[in-house]
PDB file of C-alpha atoms in Angstrom:
ATOM      1  CA  MET Q  30     -60.494 -64.140  39.237  1.00 95.00           C
ATOM      2  CA  HIS Q  31     -62.823 -61.971  40.894  1.00 97.00           C
ATOM      3  CA  PHE Q  32     -64.816 -59.125  39.430  1.00 98.00           C
ATOM      4  CA  VAL Q  33     -65.518 -55.961  41.850  1.00 98.00           C
ATOM      5  CA  THR Q  34     -67.746 -52.911  41.154  1.00 98.00           C
ATOM      6  CA  ALA Q  35     -65.153 -49.929  41.061  1.00 97.00           C
ATOM      7  CA  LYS Q  36     -66.217 -46.274  42.141  1.00 97.00           C
ATOM      8  CA  THR Q  37     -63.800 -44.165  39.614  1.00 96.00           C
ATOM      9  CA  ILE Q  38     -61.117 -45.638  37.273  1.00 96.00           C
ATOM     10  CA  LEU Q  39     -59.215 -42.641  36.204  1.00 95.00           C
ATOM     11  CA  THR Q  40     -56.571 -41.235  38.373  1.00 91.00           C
ATOM     12  CA  PRO Q  41     -56.304 -38.351  36.819  1.00 90.00           C
ATOM     13  CA  HIS Q  42     -55.495 -39.422  33.203  1.00 92.00           C
ATOM     14  CA  SER Q  43     -54.429 -43.053  33.707  1.00 96.00           C
ATOM     15  CA  MET Q  44     -56.640 -46.529  34.698  1.00 97.00           C
ATOM     16  CA  ASN Q  45     -55.978 -50.029  35.785  1.00 96.00           C
ATOM     17  CA  ILE Q  46     -58.454 -52.119  34.391  1.00 97.00           C
ATOM     18  CA  TYR Q  47     -56.921 -55.049  36.292  1.00 97.00           C
ATOM     19  CA  ARG Q  48     -55.687 -55.375  39.922  1.00 96.00           C
ATOM     20  CA  GLY Q  49     -53.039 -58.750  39.819  1.00 97.00           C
ATOM     21  CA  CYS Q  50     -51.131 -60.315  37.109  1.00 97.00           C
ATOM     22  CA  THR Q  51     -50.045 -63.616  35.923  1.00 97.00           C
ATOM     23  CA  HIS Q  52     -46.866 -62.256  34.142  1.00 97.00           C
ATOM     24  CA  GLY Q  53     -45.081 -63.889  36.783  1.00 97.00           C
ATOM     25  CA  CYS Q  54     -41.951 -61.420  36.448  1.00 98.00           C
ATOM     26  CA  ILE Q  55     -39.935 -62.264  39.289  1.00 98.00           C
ATOM     27  CA  TYR Q  56     -38.933 -58.479  39.816  1.00 98.00           C
ATOM     28  CA  CYS Q  57     -42.375 -57.227  40.204  1.00 97.00           C
ATOM     29  CA  ASP Q  58     -42.985 -54.368  42.378  1.00 96.00           C
ATOM     30  CA  SER Q  59     -46.330 -54.356  42.421  1.00 96.00           C
ATOM     31  CA  ARG Q  60     -46.074 -57.137  44.576  1.00 96.00           C
ATOM     32  CA  SER Q  61     -44.840 -55.026  47.209  1.00 96.00           C
ATOM     33  CA  LYS Q  62     -47.045 -54.435  50.368  1.00 96.00           C
ATOM     34  CA  CYS Q  63     -47.212 -51.063  50.473  1.00 96.00           C
ATOM     35  CA  TYR Q  64     -50.064 -51.657  48.101  1.00 95.00           C
ATOM     36  CA  GLN Q  65     -51.861 -53.141  49.770  1.00 93.00           C
ATOM     37  CA  PHE Q  66     -53.465 -56.255  47.988  1.00 93.00           C
ATOM     38  CA  THR Q  67     -55.978 -57.669  49.996  1.00 92.00           C
ATOM     39  CA  HIS Q  68     -56.108 -60.607  47.647  1.00 94.00           C
ATOM     40  CA  ASP Q  69     -53.401 -63.291  46.066  1.00 96.00           C
ATOM     41  CA  PHE Q  70     -51.524 -61.471  43.415  1.00 96.00           C
ATOM     42  CA  GLU Q  71     -52.562 -63.821  40.384  1.00 96.00           C
ATOM     43  CA  ASP Q  72     -56.486 -63.671  41.924  1.00 97.00           C
ATOM     44  CA  ILE Q  73     -57.022 -60.905  39.424  1.00 97.00           C
ATOM     45  CA  GLU Q  74     -59.195 -58.172  40.447  1.00 97.00           C
ATOM     46  CA  VAL Q  75     -61.389 -57.364  37.506  1.00 98.00           C
ATOM     47  CA  LYS Q  76     -63.474 -53.849  37.266  1.00 98.00           C
ATOM     48  CA  GLN Q  77     -65.849 -55.044  35.973  1.00 98.00           C
ATOM     49  CA  ASN Q  78     -67.701 -51.429  35.072  1.00 98.00           C
ATOM     50  CA  ALA Q  79     -64.398 -50.054  33.949  1.00 98.00           C
ATOM     51  CA  PRO Q  80     -65.956 -49.426  30.896  1.00 98.00           C
ATOM     52  CA  GLU Q  81     -69.343 -47.507  32.104  1.00 98.00           C
ATOM     53  CA  LEU Q  82     -66.751 -45.362  34.490  1.00 98.00           C
ATOM     54  CA  LEU Q  83     -64.445 -44.349  31.683  1.00 98.00           C
ATOM     55  CA  GLU Q  84     -67.250 -43.423  29.326  1.00 98.00           C
ATOM     56  CA  GLU Q  85     -68.529 -41.413  32.306  1.00 97.00           C
ATOM     57  CA  ALA Q  86     -65.337 -39.588  33.184  1.00 97.00           C
ATOM     58  CA  LEU Q  87     -64.194 -38.967  29.484  1.00 97.00           C
ATOM     59  CA  ARG Q  88     -67.645 -37.317  29.005  1.00 96.00           C
ATOM     60  CA  LYS Q  89     -67.025 -35.086  32.039  1.00 94.00           C
ATOM     61  CA  LYS Q  90     -63.407 -34.013  30.987  1.00 93.00           C
ATOM     62  CA  ARG Q  91     -63.333 -30.526  29.903  1.00 89.00           C
ATOM     63  CA  LYS Q  92     -60.154 -30.701  27.940  1.00 94.00           C
ATOM     64  CA  ARG Q  93     -58.952 -34.262  25.838  1.00 96.00           C
ATOM     65  CA  SER Q  94     -55.362 -35.680  26.730  1.00 96.00           C
ATOM     66  CA  MET Q  95     -54.071 -38.873  26.734  1.00 98.00           C
ATOM     67  CA  ILE Q  96     -54.948 -41.961  28.814  1.00 98.00           C
ATOM     68  CA  GLY Q  97     -52.378 -44.145  30.068  1.00 98.00           C
ATOM     69  CA  THR Q  98     -53.022 -47.684  31.229  1.00 97.00           C
ATOM     70  CA  GLY Q  99     -50.606 -50.591  32.521  1.00 95.00           C
ATOM     71  CA  SER Q 100     -48.665 -48.531  34.732  1.00 89.00           C
ATOM     72  CA  MET Q 101     -49.281 -50.869  38.123  1.00 90.00           C
ATOM     73  CA  CYS Q 102     -50.948 -53.717  36.224  1.00 96.00           C
ATOM     74  CA  ASP Q 103     -50.620 -55.081  32.564  1.00 98.00           C
ATOM     75  CA  PRO Q 104     -54.022 -54.628  30.661  1.00 98.00           C
ATOM     76  CA  TYR Q 105     -52.944 -57.286  28.347  1.00 98.00           C
ATOM     77  CA  ILE Q 106     -52.738 -60.079  30.805  1.00 98.00           C
ATOM     78  CA  PRO Q 107     -54.488 -63.311  29.387  1.00 97.00           C
ATOM     79  CA  ILE Q 108     -57.960 -62.905  30.741  1.00 98.00           C
ATOM     80  CA  GLU Q 109     -58.174 -59.736  28.672  1.00 98.00           C
ATOM     81  CA  LYS Q 110     -58.580 -61.771  25.519  1.00 98.00           C
ATOM     82  CA  GLU Q 111     -61.498 -63.398  27.106  1.00 97.00           C
ATOM     83  CA  LEU Q 112     -63.334 -60.392  28.482  1.00 98.00           C
ATOM     84  CA  GLY Q 113     -62.222 -57.677  26.180  1.00 98.00           C
ATOM     85  CA  LEU Q 114     -62.327 -54.816  28.685  1.00 98.00           C
ATOM     86  CA  MET Q 115     -59.487 -53.237  27.470  1.00 98.00           C
ATOM     87  CA  ARG Q 116     -60.761 -53.263  23.907  1.00 98.00           C
ATOM     88  CA  ARG Q 117     -64.258 -52.065  25.061  1.00 98.00           C
ATOM     89  CA  CYS Q 118     -62.121 -48.927  26.935  1.00 98.00           C
ATOM     90  CA  LEU Q 119     -60.402 -48.202  23.570  1.00 98.00           C
ATOM     91  CA  GLU Q 120     -63.348 -47.962  21.691  1.00 98.00           C
ATOM     92  CA  ILE Q 121     -64.977 -45.078  24.334  1.00 98.00           C
ATOM     93  CA  ILE Q 122     -61.171 -42.975  24.152  1.00 98.00           C
ATOM     94  CA  GLU Q 123     -61.812 -43.150  20.454  1.00 98.00           C
ATOM     95  CA  ARG Q 124     -65.128 -42.474  20.356  1.00 97.00           C
ATOM     96  CA  HIS Q 125     -64.177 -39.466  22.686  1.00 97.00           C
ATOM     97  CA  ASN Q 126     -61.388 -38.056  20.593  1.00 97.00           C
ATOM     98  CA  PHE Q 127     -58.781 -38.765  23.319  1.00 97.00           C
ATOM     99  CA  GLY Q 128     -55.147 -40.152  22.881  1.00 98.00           C
ATOM    100  CA  ALA Q 129     -53.947 -43.577  24.162  1.00 98.00           C
ATOM    101  CA  THR Q 130     -50.689 -44.880  25.736  1.00 98.00           C
ATOM    102  CA  PRO Q 131     -51.082 -48.286  26.798  1.00 98.00           C
ATOM    103  CA  GLN Q 132     -47.970 -49.950  28.750  1.00 98.00           C
ATOM    104  CA  THR Q 133     -47.451 -53.828  28.333  1.00 98.00           C
ATOM    105  CA  LYS Q 134     -45.067 -56.733  28.040  1.00 98.00           C
ATOM    106  CA  SER Q 135     -47.827 -58.786  26.051  1.00 98.00           C
ATOM    107  CA  ASP Q 136     -48.631 -59.305  22.148  1.00 98.00           C
ATOM    108  CA  LEU Q 137     -51.949 -59.321  23.013  1.00 98.00           C
ATOM    109  CA  VAL Q 138     -51.617 -55.414  21.986  1.00 98.00           C
ATOM    110  CA  LEU Q 139     -52.172 -56.846  18.469  1.00 98.00           C
ATOM    111  CA  ARG Q 140     -55.425 -57.349  19.008  1.00 98.00           C
ATOM    112  CA  ASP Q 141     -56.301 -53.705  18.973  1.00 98.00           C
ATOM    113  CA  LEU Q 142     -53.943 -52.319  16.719  1.00 98.00           C
ATOM    114  CA  ASP Q 143     -56.747 -51.380  14.310  1.00 98.00           C
ATOM    115  CA  ILE Q 144     -58.371 -49.167  17.254  1.00 98.00           C
ATOM    116  CA  LEU Q 145     -54.755 -47.794  18.317  1.00 98.00           C
ATOM    117  CA  THR Q 146     -54.462 -46.998  14.764  1.00 98.00           C
ATOM    118  CA  ARG Q 147     -57.815 -45.098  14.468  1.00 98.00           C
ATOM    119  CA  ILE Q 148     -57.004 -43.538  17.461  1.00 98.00           C
ATOM    120  CA  ASN Q 149     -53.332 -42.341  16.012  1.00 98.00           C
ATOM    121  CA  ASN Q 150     -54.901 -41.081  13.038  1.00 97.00           C
ATOM    122  CA  LYS Q 151     -57.371 -38.910  14.697  1.00 96.00           C
ATOM    123  CA  THR Q 152     -55.183 -37.760  18.146  1.00 97.00           C
ATOM    124  CA  LYS Q 153     -52.136 -39.863  19.199  1.00 98.00           C
ATOM    125  CA  ALA Q 154     -51.374 -43.308  20.292  1.00 98.00           C
ATOM    126  CA  VAL Q 155     -48.190 -44.664  21.683  1.00 98.00           C
ATOM    127  CA  VAL Q 156     -47.549 -48.135  22.602  1.00 98.00           C
ATOM    128  CA  GLN Q 157     -44.696 -48.898  25.397  1.00 98.00           C
ATOM    129  CA  MET Q 158     -43.408 -51.998  25.575  1.00 98.00           C
ATOM    130  CA  THR Q 159     -41.055 -53.415  28.233  1.00 98.00           C
ATOM    131  CA  LEU Q 160     -38.032 -54.952  27.293  1.00 98.00           C
ATOM    132  CA  THR Q 161     -35.469 -56.225  29.855  1.00 98.00           C
ATOM    133  CA  THR Q 162     -33.252 -58.814  28.354  1.00 98.00           C
ATOM    134  CA  ALA Q 163     -32.429 -59.625  24.795  1.00 98.00           C
ATOM    135  CA  ASP Q 164     -31.779 -63.528  25.256  1.00 98.00           C
ATOM    136  CA  ASP Q 165     -35.262 -65.143  25.029  1.00 98.00           C
ATOM    137  CA  GLU Q 166     -34.023 -68.149  26.863  1.00 98.00           C
ATOM    138  CA  LEU Q 167     -33.338 -65.806  29.898  1.00 98.00           C
ATOM    139  CA  CYS Q 168     -36.632 -63.873  29.557  1.00 98.00           C
ATOM    140  CA  ARG Q 169     -38.270 -66.856  29.882  1.00 97.00           C
ATOM    141  CA  LYS Q 170     -36.906 -67.468  33.304  1.00 97.00           C
ATOM    142  CA  ILE Q 171     -37.483 -63.965  34.415  1.00 98.00           C
ATOM    143  CA  GLU Q 172     -40.853 -63.045  32.765  1.00 98.00           C
ATOM    144  CA  PRO Q 173     -42.014 -66.513  32.491  1.00 97.00           C
ATOM    145  CA  GLY Q 174     -45.733 -65.956  31.625  1.00 97.00           C
ATOM    146  CA  VAL Q 175     -45.856 -63.638  28.514  1.00 98.00           C
ATOM    147  CA  CYS Q 176     -44.236 -63.758  25.473  1.00 98.00           C
ATOM    148  CA  PRO Q 177     -40.603 -63.471  24.910  1.00 98.00           C
ATOM    149  CA  THR Q 178     -38.485 -60.482  23.625  1.00 98.00           C
ATOM    150  CA  SER Q 179     -38.342 -61.500  20.378  1.00 98.00           C
ATOM    151  CA  ARG Q 180     -42.233 -61.811  20.177  1.00 98.00           C
ATOM    152  CA  ARG Q 181     -42.083 -58.144  21.615  1.00 98.00           C
ATOM    153  CA  PHE Q 182     -39.706 -57.080  18.916  1.00 98.00           C
ATOM    154  CA  GLU Q 183     -42.225 -58.313  16.071  1.00 98.00           C
ATOM    155  CA  VAL Q 184     -44.896 -56.160  18.152  1.00 98.00           C
ATOM    156  CA  LEU Q 185     -43.016 -53.002  17.732  1.00 98.00           C
ATOM    157  CA  GLN Q 186     -42.432 -53.696  14.231  1.00 98.00           C
ATOM    158  CA  ALA Q 187     -46.099 -54.223  13.643  1.00 98.00           C
ATOM    159  CA  CYS Q 188     -46.527 -50.757  15.329  1.00 98.00           C
ATOM    160  CA  ARG Q 189     -44.098 -49.032  13.226  1.00 98.00           C
ATOM    161  CA  GLU Q 190     -45.400 -50.376   9.910  1.00 98.00           C
ATOM    162  CA  ALA Q 191     -49.027 -49.248  11.368  1.00 98.00           C
ATOM    163  CA  GLY Q 192     -47.499 -45.631  11.840  1.00 98.00           C
ATOM    164  CA  ILE Q 193     -47.903 -45.938  15.701  1.00 98.00           C
ATOM    165  CA  PRO Q 194     -45.082 -44.367  17.717  1.00 98.00           C
ATOM    166  CA  THR Q 195     -43.400 -46.902  20.402  1.00 98.00           C
ATOM    167  CA  VAL Q 196     -41.349 -46.228  23.428  1.00 98.00           C
ATOM    168  CA  VAL Q 197     -39.185 -49.123  25.504  1.00 98.00           C
ATOM    169  CA  TRP Q 198     -38.847 -49.257  29.044  1.00 98.00           C
ATOM    170  CA  PHE Q 199     -35.491 -50.969  29.495  1.00 98.00           C
ATOM    171  CA  SER Q 200     -36.010 -51.955  32.807  1.00 97.00           C
ATOM    172  CA  PRO Q 201     -35.622 -53.439  35.446  1.00 97.00           C
ATOM    173  CA  LEU Q 202     -31.743 -54.692  34.694  1.00 98.00           C
ATOM    174  CA  LEU Q 203     -31.038 -57.230  37.136  1.00 98.00           C
ATOM    175  CA  PRO Q 204     -27.350 -56.854  38.834  1.00 98.00           C
ATOM    176  CA  PHE Q 205     -25.000 -60.001  38.273  1.00 97.00           C
ATOM    177  CA  ILE Q 206     -27.982 -61.272  35.513  1.00 97.00           C
ATOM    178  CA  ASN Q 207     -28.788 -58.892  32.650  1.00 97.00           C
ATOM    179  CA  ASP Q 208     -26.721 -55.951  33.068  1.00 98.00           C
ATOM    180  CA  THR Q 209     -24.241 -56.407  30.849  1.00 98.00           C
ATOM    181  CA  LYS Q 210     -22.860 -54.328  27.678  1.00 98.00           C
ATOM    182  CA  GLU Q 211     -24.175 -57.665  25.686  1.00 98.00           C
ATOM    183  CA  ASN Q 212     -27.696 -57.330  26.699  1.00 98.00           C
ATOM    184  CA  ILE Q 213     -27.427 -53.694  26.041  1.00 98.00           C
ATOM    185  CA  GLU Q 214     -26.520 -54.084  22.665  1.00 98.00           C
ATOM    186  CA  GLY Q 215     -29.265 -56.483  22.028  1.00 98.00           C
ATOM    187  CA  ILE Q 216     -32.055 -54.008  23.356  1.00 98.00           C
ATOM    188  CA  VAL Q 217     -30.756 -51.116  21.285  1.00 98.00           C
ATOM    189  CA  ASP Q 218     -30.518 -53.112  18.094  1.00 98.00           C
ATOM    190  CA  TYR Q 219     -34.281 -54.185  18.685  1.00 98.00           C
ATOM    191  CA  CYS Q 220     -35.069 -50.790  19.372  1.00 98.00           C
ATOM    192  CA  ALA Q 221     -32.950 -49.355  16.200  1.00 98.00           C
ATOM    193  CA  ARG Q 222     -34.621 -52.231  13.939  1.00 98.00           C
ATOM    194  CA  ALA Q 223     -37.934 -51.849  15.056  1.00 98.00           C
ATOM    195  CA  GLY Q 224     -37.707 -47.644  14.983  1.00 98.00           C
ATOM    196  CA  VAL Q 225     -38.431 -46.941  18.459  1.00 98.00           C
ATOM    197  CA  GLN Q 226     -38.691 -43.389  19.379  1.00 98.00           C
ATOM    198  CA  ALA Q 227     -37.332 -43.656  22.768  1.00 98.00           C
ATOM    199  CA  ILE Q 228     -36.033 -45.781  25.706  1.00 98.00           C
ATOM    200  CA  ILE Q 229     -37.114 -45.155  29.269  1.00 98.00           C
ATOM    201  CA  CYS Q 230     -34.411 -46.538  31.764  1.00 98.00           C
ATOM    202  CA  PHE Q 231     -33.950 -45.531  35.284  1.00 97.00           C
ATOM    203  CA  GLY Q 232     -30.470 -46.841  35.792  1.00 97.00           C
ATOM    204  CA  ILE Q 233     -28.777 -50.339  36.025  1.00 98.00           C
ATOM    205  CA  GLY Q 234     -30.546 -52.015  38.747  1.00 98.00           C
ATOM    206  CA  LEU Q 235     -34.024 -53.123  40.463  1.00 98.00           C
ATOM    207  CA  THR Q 236     -35.849 -52.119  43.166  1.00 98.00           C
ATOM    208  CA  LEU Q 237     -36.622 -54.291  46.181  1.00 98.00           C
ATOM    209  CA  ARG Q 238     -39.281 -53.686  48.911  1.00 96.00           C
ATOM    210  CA  GLU Q 239     -41.035 -56.256  51.417  1.00 96.00           C
ATOM    211  CA  GLY Q 240     -43.691 -58.217  49.532  1.00 96.00           C
ATOM    212  CA  ASN Q 241     -41.628 -58.145  46.154  1.00 96.00           C
ATOM    213  CA  ARG Q 242     -38.158 -58.933  47.752  1.00 97.00           C
ATOM    214  CA  GLU Q 243     -39.233 -62.292  49.200  1.00 96.00           C
ATOM    215  CA  TYR Q 244     -41.202 -63.291  46.189  1.00 97.00           C
ATOM    216  CA  PHE Q 245     -37.776 -62.249  44.101  1.00 97.00           C
ATOM    217  CA  TYR Q 246     -35.492 -64.268  46.173  1.00 96.00           C
ATOM    218  CA  ALA Q 247     -37.568 -67.351  46.173  1.00 96.00           C
ATOM    219  CA  ALA Q 248     -37.498 -66.955  42.601  1.00 96.00           C
ATOM    220  CA  LEU Q 249     -34.005 -66.740  42.399  1.00 96.00           C
ATOM    221  CA  ASP Q 250     -33.381 -70.312  44.411  1.00 94.00           C
ATOM    222  CA  ARG Q 251     -35.660 -72.069  41.867  1.00 93.00           C
ATOM    223  CA  LYS Q 252     -34.262 -70.713  38.793  1.00 94.00           C
ATOM    224  CA  PHE Q 253     -30.590 -69.911  39.149  1.00 92.00           C
ATOM    225  CA  SER Q 254     -29.041 -73.033  40.867  1.00 77.00           C
ATOM    226  CA  MET Q 255     -25.149 -72.697  41.411  1.00 65.00           C
ATOM    227  CA  SER Q 256     -22.375 -74.516  42.735  1.00 51.00           C
ATOM    228  CA  SER Q 257     -22.500 -75.279  46.477  1.00 52.00           C
ATOM    229  CA  THR Q 258     -19.051 -74.172  46.729  1.00 51.00           C
ATOM    230  CA  THR Q 259     -20.145 -70.833  46.057  1.00 72.00           C
ATOM    231  CA  ASP Q 260     -22.889 -68.414  47.198  1.00 82.00           C
ATOM    232  CA  SER Q 261     -26.160 -68.493  45.484  1.00 92.00           C
ATOM    233  CA  LEU Q 262     -27.392 -65.452  43.546  1.00 95.00           C
ATOM    234  CA  LYS Q 263     -29.460 -65.009  46.488  1.00 95.00           C
ATOM    235  CA  GLU Q 264     -27.069 -64.881  48.897  1.00 95.00           C
ATOM    236  CA  ARG Q 265     -25.188 -62.331  46.442  1.00 95.00           C
ATOM    237  CA  TYR Q 266     -27.659 -59.986  46.300  1.00 97.00           C
ATOM    238  CA  GLN Q 267     -28.303 -60.270  50.591  1.00 95.00           C
ATOM    239  CA  LYS Q 268     -24.302 -59.870  51.058  1.00 96.00           C
ATOM    240  CA  THR Q 269     -24.454 -56.767  48.091  1.00 97.00           C
ATOM    241  CA  PHE Q 270     -27.682 -55.151  48.865  1.00 97.00           C
ATOM    242  CA  GLY Q 271     -28.871 -56.025  52.679  1.00 94.00           C
ATOM    243  CA  TYR Q 272     -32.569 -54.401  52.689  1.00 94.00           C
ATOM    244  CA  SER Q 273     -31.610 -51.762  50.235  1.00 97.00           C
ATOM    245  CA  TYR Q 274     -34.496 -50.250  48.494  1.00 97.00           C
ATOM    246  CA  VAL Q 275     -32.878 -49.551  45.197  1.00 97.00           C
ATOM    247  CA  CYS Q 276     -30.464 -52.258  44.111  1.00 98.00           C
ATOM    248  CA  SER Q 277     -27.715 -51.066  41.511  1.00 98.00           C
ATOM    249  CA  SER Q 278     -25.294 -53.050  39.294  1.00 98.00           C
ATOM    250  CA  PRO Q 279     -21.867 -52.397  39.999  1.00 97.00           C
ATOM    251  CA  HIS Q 280     -21.477 -51.004  36.610  1.00 97.00           C
ATOM    252  CA  GLU Q 281     -24.338 -48.822  36.754  1.00 98.00           C
ATOM    253  CA  ALA Q 282     -21.905 -45.800  35.633  1.00 98.00           C
ATOM    254  CA  GLU Q 283     -20.139 -47.473  32.765  1.00 98.00           C
ATOM    255  CA  LEU Q 284     -23.169 -49.382  31.635  1.00 98.00           C
ATOM    256  CA  MET Q 285     -25.295 -46.063  31.419  1.00 98.00           C
ATOM    257  CA  LYS Q 286     -22.702 -44.223  29.654  1.00 98.00           C
ATOM    258  CA  TYR Q 287     -22.531 -47.157  27.018  1.00 98.00           C
ATOM    259  CA  LEU Q 288     -26.000 -47.179  26.836  1.00 98.00           C
ATOM    260  CA  ALA Q 289     -26.194 -43.561  26.104  1.00 98.00           C
ATOM    261  CA  GLN Q 290     -23.682 -44.177  23.417  1.00 98.00           C
ATOM    262  CA  LEU Q 291     -25.500 -46.847  21.567  1.00 98.00           C
ATOM    263  CA  CYS Q 292     -28.866 -44.508  21.978  1.00 98.00           C
ATOM    264  CA  ARG Q 293     -27.142 -41.455  20.088  1.00 98.00           C
ATOM    265  CA  GLN Q 294     -25.682 -43.588  17.693  1.00 98.00           C
ATOM    266  CA  ASN Q 295     -28.835 -45.256  16.732  1.00 98.00           C
ATOM    267  CA  ASN Q 296     -31.285 -42.111  16.982  1.00 98.00           C
ATOM    268  CA  ILE Q 297     -33.027 -43.077  19.913  1.00 98.00           C
ATOM    269  CA  GLN Q 298     -33.661 -40.845  22.557  1.00 98.00           C
ATOM    270  CA  LEU Q 299     -32.939 -41.941  25.746  1.00 98.00           C
ATOM    271  CA  GLY Q 300     -34.123 -40.455  29.196  1.00 96.00           C
ATOM    272  CA  THR Q 301     -37.009 -40.600  31.715  1.00 97.00           C
ATOM    273  CA  ASP Q 302     -38.934 -37.092  32.649  1.00 96.00           C
ATOM    274  CA  SER Q 303     -38.512 -35.890  29.035  1.00 96.00           C
ATOM    275  CA  VAL Q 304     -39.797 -39.183  27.410  1.00 97.00           C
ATOM    276  CA  PHE Q 305     -42.543 -38.900  29.688  1.00 97.00           C
ATOM    277  CA  LYS Q 306     -43.529 -35.179  28.975  1.00 96.00           C
ATOM    278  CA  TRP Q 307     -43.731 -36.190  25.119  1.00 97.00           C
ATOM    279  CA  ILE Q 308     -45.952 -39.238  25.704  1.00 97.00           C
ATOM    280  CA  GLU Q 309     -48.291 -37.225  27.788  1.00 96.00           C
ATOM    281  CA  GLU Q 310     -48.568 -34.179  25.099  1.00 96.00           C
ATOM    282  CA  PHE Q 311     -51.790 -33.725  23.742  1.00 93.00           C
ATOM    283  CA  PRO Q 312     -51.681 -33.396  20.584  1.00 85.00           C
ATOM    284  CA  ASP Q 313     -48.189 -34.062  19.707  1.00 53.00           C
ATOM    285  CA  THR Q 314     -47.007 -30.891  18.319  1.00 47.00           C
ATOM    286  CA  ASP Q 315     -43.336 -30.612  19.712  1.00 44.00           C
ATOM    287  CA  PRO Q 316     -40.246 -32.970  19.037  1.00 42.00           C
ATOM    288  CA  LEU Q 317     -39.077 -35.365  21.893  1.00 48.00           C
ATOM    289  CA  GLN Q 318     -36.393 -33.694  23.584  1.00 52.00           C
ATOM    290  CA  PRO Q 319     -33.357 -35.594  24.665  1.00 52.00           C
ATOM    291  CA  GLU Q 320     -32.414 -36.289  28.205  1.00 50.00           C
ATOM    292  CA  LEU Q 321     -29.265 -38.256  27.437  1.00 51.00           C
ATOM    293  CA  PHE Q 322     -27.089 -39.770  30.787  1.00 44.00           C
TER     294      PHE Q 322
END
């Protein structure tokens, strides 16, 4: 890792304390060249003055709002355990009576459950957790540097017990890997048992562009070896999608319909814009409106 002194932190209601990640997710869009990383992705850039910048920014804000983090890089990567910058930022958010909505794949968020609970009791906190596969073995292949899905389920349960609402990002679903009814059933079951309020799903597929495409294909060759008599997974992707940005499952329509059906049966909201609107509302006054596919 390396430290930098940043000039700004909020854009306009979200922040990224770290730039880069060590979770090693094989599909990570943040590796794309369009984000113009000037250092190795695993060489984490740490905004060492993030708490001071946040303090100044919130003090100047005329209207309170939800403060999000994790849209680009996870705030709970392993070095956060040592540095504690995210925790300091949450303390500042609480002190200024703003809301917080971290997005993560890590169980390290449990360390800050005390602050998130206090924020939620005063204003509003929403924990957003990414789940991609109900199979822990597969999870360790595609997201090797972070806790498995079963542990993330425990995090969601802990949030429910603390009274903190949760939203699950069910994304991405990788064609020919986890784009199955069985996977959808497993994820929805986890969400139902954990009392998740909503699921965000952009469709059954993933996006690939220069930078993350090459990393993804190399990972497919390393982690999903196949018989020499058949196409490798990488070759199957190349033949099916070419250089397309959006790589949708051949079964997308059927699987999205099935996902919507299971969400209705389990009283879980499914959508994108409507869920984001509810997350961003401050304070939370209106019920979440469904946007079922």
